Tab-separated table of C-alpha atoms in Angstrom:
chain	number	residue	atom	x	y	z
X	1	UNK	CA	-13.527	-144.698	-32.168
X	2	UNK	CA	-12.716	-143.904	-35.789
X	3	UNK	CA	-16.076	-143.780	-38.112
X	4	UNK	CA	-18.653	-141.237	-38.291
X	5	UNK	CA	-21.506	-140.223	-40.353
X	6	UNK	CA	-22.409	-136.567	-40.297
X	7	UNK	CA	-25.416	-135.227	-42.126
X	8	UNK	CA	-24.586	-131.447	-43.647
X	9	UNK	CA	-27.155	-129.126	-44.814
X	10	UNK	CA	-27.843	-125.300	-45.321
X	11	UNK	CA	-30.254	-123.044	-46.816
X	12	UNK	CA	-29.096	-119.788	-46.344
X	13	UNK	CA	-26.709	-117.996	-48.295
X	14	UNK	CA	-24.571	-119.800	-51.230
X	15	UNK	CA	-25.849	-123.343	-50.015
X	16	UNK	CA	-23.734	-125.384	-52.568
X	17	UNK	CA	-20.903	-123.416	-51.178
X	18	UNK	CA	-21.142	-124.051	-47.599
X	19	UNK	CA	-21.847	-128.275	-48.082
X	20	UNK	CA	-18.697	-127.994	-50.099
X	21	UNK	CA	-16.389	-125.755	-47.601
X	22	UNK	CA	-17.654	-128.520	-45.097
X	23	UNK	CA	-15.982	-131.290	-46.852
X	24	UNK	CA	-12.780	-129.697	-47.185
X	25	UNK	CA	-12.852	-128.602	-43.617
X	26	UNK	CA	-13.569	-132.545	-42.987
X	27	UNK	CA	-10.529	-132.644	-45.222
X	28	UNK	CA	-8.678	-136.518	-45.188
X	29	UNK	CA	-10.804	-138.132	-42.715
X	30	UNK	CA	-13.625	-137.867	-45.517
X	31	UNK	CA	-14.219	-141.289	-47.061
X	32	UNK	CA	-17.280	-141.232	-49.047
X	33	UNK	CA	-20.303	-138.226	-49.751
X	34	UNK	CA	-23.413	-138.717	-51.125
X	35	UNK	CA	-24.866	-136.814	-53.800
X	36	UNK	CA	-26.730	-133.808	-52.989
X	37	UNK	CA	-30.682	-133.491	-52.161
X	38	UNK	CA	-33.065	-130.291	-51.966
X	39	UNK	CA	-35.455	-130.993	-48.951
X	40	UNK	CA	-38.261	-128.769	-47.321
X	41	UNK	CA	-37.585	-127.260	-44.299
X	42	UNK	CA	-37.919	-129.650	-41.272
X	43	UNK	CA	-39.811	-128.424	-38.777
X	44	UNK	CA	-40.652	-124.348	-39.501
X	45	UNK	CA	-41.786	-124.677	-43.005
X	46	UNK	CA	-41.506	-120.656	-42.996
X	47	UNK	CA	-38.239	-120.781	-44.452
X	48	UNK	CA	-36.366	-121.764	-47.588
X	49	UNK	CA	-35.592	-125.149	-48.552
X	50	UNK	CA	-32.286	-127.054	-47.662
X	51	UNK	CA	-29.718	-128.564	-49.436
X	52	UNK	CA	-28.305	-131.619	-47.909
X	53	UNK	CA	-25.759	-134.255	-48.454
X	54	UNK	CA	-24.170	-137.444	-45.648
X	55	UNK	CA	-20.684	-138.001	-45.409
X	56	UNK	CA	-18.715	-140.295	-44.153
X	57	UNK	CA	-15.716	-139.803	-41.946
X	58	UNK	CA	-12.656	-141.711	-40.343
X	59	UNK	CA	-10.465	-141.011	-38.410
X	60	UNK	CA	-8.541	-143.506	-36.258
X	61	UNK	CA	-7.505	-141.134	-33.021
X	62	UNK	CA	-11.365	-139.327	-32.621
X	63	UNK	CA	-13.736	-139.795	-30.128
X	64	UNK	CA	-17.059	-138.755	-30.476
X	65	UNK	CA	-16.622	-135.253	-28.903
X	66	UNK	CA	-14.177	-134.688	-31.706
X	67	UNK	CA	-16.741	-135.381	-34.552
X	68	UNK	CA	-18.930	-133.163	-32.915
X	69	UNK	CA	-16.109	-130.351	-32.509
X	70	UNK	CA	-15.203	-130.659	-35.528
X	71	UNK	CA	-19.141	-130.608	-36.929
X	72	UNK	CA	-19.455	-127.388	-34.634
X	73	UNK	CA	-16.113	-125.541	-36.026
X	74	UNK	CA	-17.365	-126.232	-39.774
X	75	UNK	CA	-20.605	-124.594	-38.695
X	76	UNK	CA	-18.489	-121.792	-36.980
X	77	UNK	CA	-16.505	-121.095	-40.423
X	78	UNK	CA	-19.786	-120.705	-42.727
X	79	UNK	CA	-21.488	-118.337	-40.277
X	80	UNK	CA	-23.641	-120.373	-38.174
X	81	UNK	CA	-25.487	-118.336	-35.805
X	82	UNK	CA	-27.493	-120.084	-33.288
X	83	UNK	CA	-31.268	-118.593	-32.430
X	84	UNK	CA	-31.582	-120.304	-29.012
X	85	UNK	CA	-35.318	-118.931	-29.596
X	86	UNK	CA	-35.856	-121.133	-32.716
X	87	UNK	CA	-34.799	-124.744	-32.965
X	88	UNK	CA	-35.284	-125.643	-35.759
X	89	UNK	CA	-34.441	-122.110	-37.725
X	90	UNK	CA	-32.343	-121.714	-41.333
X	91	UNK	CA	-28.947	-121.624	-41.341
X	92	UNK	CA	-26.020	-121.515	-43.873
X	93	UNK	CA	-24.337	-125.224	-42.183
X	94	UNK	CA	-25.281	-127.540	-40.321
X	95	UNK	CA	-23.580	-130.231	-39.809
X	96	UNK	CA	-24.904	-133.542	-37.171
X	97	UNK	CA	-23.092	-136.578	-35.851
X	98	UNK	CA	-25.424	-139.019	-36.761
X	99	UNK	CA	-23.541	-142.573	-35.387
X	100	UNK	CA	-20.048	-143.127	-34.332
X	101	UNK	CA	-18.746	-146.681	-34.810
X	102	UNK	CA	-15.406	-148.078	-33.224
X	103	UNK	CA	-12.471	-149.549	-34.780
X	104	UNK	CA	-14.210	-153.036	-34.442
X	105	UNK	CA	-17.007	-151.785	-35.559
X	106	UNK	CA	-19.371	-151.559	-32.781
X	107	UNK	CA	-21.582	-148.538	-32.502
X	108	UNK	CA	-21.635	-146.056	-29.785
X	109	UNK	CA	-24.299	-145.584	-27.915
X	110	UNK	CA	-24.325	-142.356	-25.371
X	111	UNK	CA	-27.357	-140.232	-23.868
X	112	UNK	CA	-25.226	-137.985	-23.134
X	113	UNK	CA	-27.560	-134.370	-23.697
X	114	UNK	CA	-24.502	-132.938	-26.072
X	115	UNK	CA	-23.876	-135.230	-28.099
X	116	UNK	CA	-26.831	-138.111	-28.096
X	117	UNK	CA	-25.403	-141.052	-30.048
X	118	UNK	CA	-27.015	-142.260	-32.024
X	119	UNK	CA	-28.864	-139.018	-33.351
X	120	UNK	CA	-32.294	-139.041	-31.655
X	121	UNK	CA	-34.077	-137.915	-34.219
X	122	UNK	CA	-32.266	-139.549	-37.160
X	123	UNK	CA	-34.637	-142.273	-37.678
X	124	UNK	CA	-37.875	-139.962	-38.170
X	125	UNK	CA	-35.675	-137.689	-41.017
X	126	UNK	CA	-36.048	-138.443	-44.839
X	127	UNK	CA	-33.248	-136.047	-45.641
X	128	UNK	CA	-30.417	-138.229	-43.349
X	129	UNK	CA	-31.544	-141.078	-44.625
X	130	UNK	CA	-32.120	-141.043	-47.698
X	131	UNK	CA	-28.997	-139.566	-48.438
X	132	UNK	CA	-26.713	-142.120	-46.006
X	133	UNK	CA	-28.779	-145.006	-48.263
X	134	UNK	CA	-27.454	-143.752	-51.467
X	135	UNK	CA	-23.930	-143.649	-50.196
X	136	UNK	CA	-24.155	-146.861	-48.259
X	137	UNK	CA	-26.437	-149.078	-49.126
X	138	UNK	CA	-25.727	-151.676	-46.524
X	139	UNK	CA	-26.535	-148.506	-43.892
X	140	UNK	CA	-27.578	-149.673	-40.264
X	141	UNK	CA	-28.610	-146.877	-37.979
X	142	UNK	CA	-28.047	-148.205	-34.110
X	143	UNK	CA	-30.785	-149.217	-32.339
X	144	UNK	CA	-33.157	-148.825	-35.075
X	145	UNK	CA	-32.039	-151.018	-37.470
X	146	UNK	CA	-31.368	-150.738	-41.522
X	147	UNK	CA	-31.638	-147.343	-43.044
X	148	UNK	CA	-33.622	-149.265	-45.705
X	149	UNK	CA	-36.507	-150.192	-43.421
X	150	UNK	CA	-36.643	-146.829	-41.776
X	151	UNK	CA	-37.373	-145.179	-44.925
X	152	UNK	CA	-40.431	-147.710	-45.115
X	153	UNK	CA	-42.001	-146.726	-41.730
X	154	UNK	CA	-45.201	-144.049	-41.661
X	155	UNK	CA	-43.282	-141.836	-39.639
X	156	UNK	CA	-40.219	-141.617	-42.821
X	157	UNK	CA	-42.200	-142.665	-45.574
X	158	UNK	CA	-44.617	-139.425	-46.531
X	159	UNK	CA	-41.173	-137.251	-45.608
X	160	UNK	CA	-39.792	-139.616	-48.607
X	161	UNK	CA	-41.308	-137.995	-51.703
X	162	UNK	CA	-39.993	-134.183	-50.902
X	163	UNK	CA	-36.396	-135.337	-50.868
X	164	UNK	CA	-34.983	-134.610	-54.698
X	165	UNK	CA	-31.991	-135.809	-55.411
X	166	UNK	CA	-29.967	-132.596	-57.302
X	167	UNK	CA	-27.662	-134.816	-59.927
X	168	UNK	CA	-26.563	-131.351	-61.372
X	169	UNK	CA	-25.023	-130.260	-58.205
X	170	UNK	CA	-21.566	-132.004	-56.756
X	171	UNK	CA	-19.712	-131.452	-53.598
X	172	UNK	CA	-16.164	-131.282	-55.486
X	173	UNK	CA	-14.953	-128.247	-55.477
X	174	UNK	CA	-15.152	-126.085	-58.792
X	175	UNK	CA	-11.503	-124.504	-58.030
């Protein structure tokens, strides 16, 4: 199991800062990242909004448990703190495994309740997919089919407008 795509976002604290300590944490096994997008908060609208990127991983001894401990240690070294009292609450990273695909390509598929594959949610969300689109156009998410269509569907399609793309921004580091 060797390819993942992880959506990152934040909107607490230096938000730039913490998509871009993400990637280096991600370090080699990074392949591609999308540009960046501003997006409302999903879900409590009583917060600021996010900023959030996709990126594409690889990685040819992982498993899916080690996209998701990796996700979770990124978190860990920006600050996360988990609310268990509010789901869907700000924080400075976030980072989900979205799909894992195998060497051959073939996606995994696992309702397993830590780490659902594909993301359960990732179909309704404007700011995964609009992003993974604009780094890979060809995008397919598993089970539901080509990240092009989803972003066509009622459920997607009003979420759509509110996701700005931020040109001026880039996840390369400034150093």
């Amino acid at each position: 199991m060797t390819t993942a795509v992880l959506s990152i976002g934040g909107n607490l604290g230096d938000r730039l800062a913490h998509l871009r300590a993400a990637v280096a944490l991600l370090g080699d096994s990074v392949t591609a990242v999308s540009g960046i997008y501003q997006t409302p908060p999903w879900g409590d609208g009583a917060q600021p909004p996010y900023l959030n990127a996709v990126v594409l991983v690889r990685d040819p001894g992982a498993t899916p448990r080690d996209w998701l401990d990796r996700a979770h240690a990124c978190e860990t070294a920006e600050g996360r703190v988990r609310d268990p009292g509010r789901r869907f609450g700000p924080r400075t990273l976030d980072v989900d495994v979205i799909a894992v695909r195998r060497d051959d390509g073939t996606p995994v598929v696992d309702d397993d309740p830590v780490l659902t594959l594909p993301h359960p949610r990732a179909h309704l969300r404007a700011f995964v997919l609009v992003p993974w689109l604009a780094v890979d156009p060809e995008a397919e998410l598993p089970g539901h089919g080509p990240v092009a269509a989803l972003l066509d569907t009622p459920e997607v399609a009003a979420d759509v407008a509110g996701v700005t793309a931020r040109p001026e921004l880039s996840l390369e580091s400034m150093e």
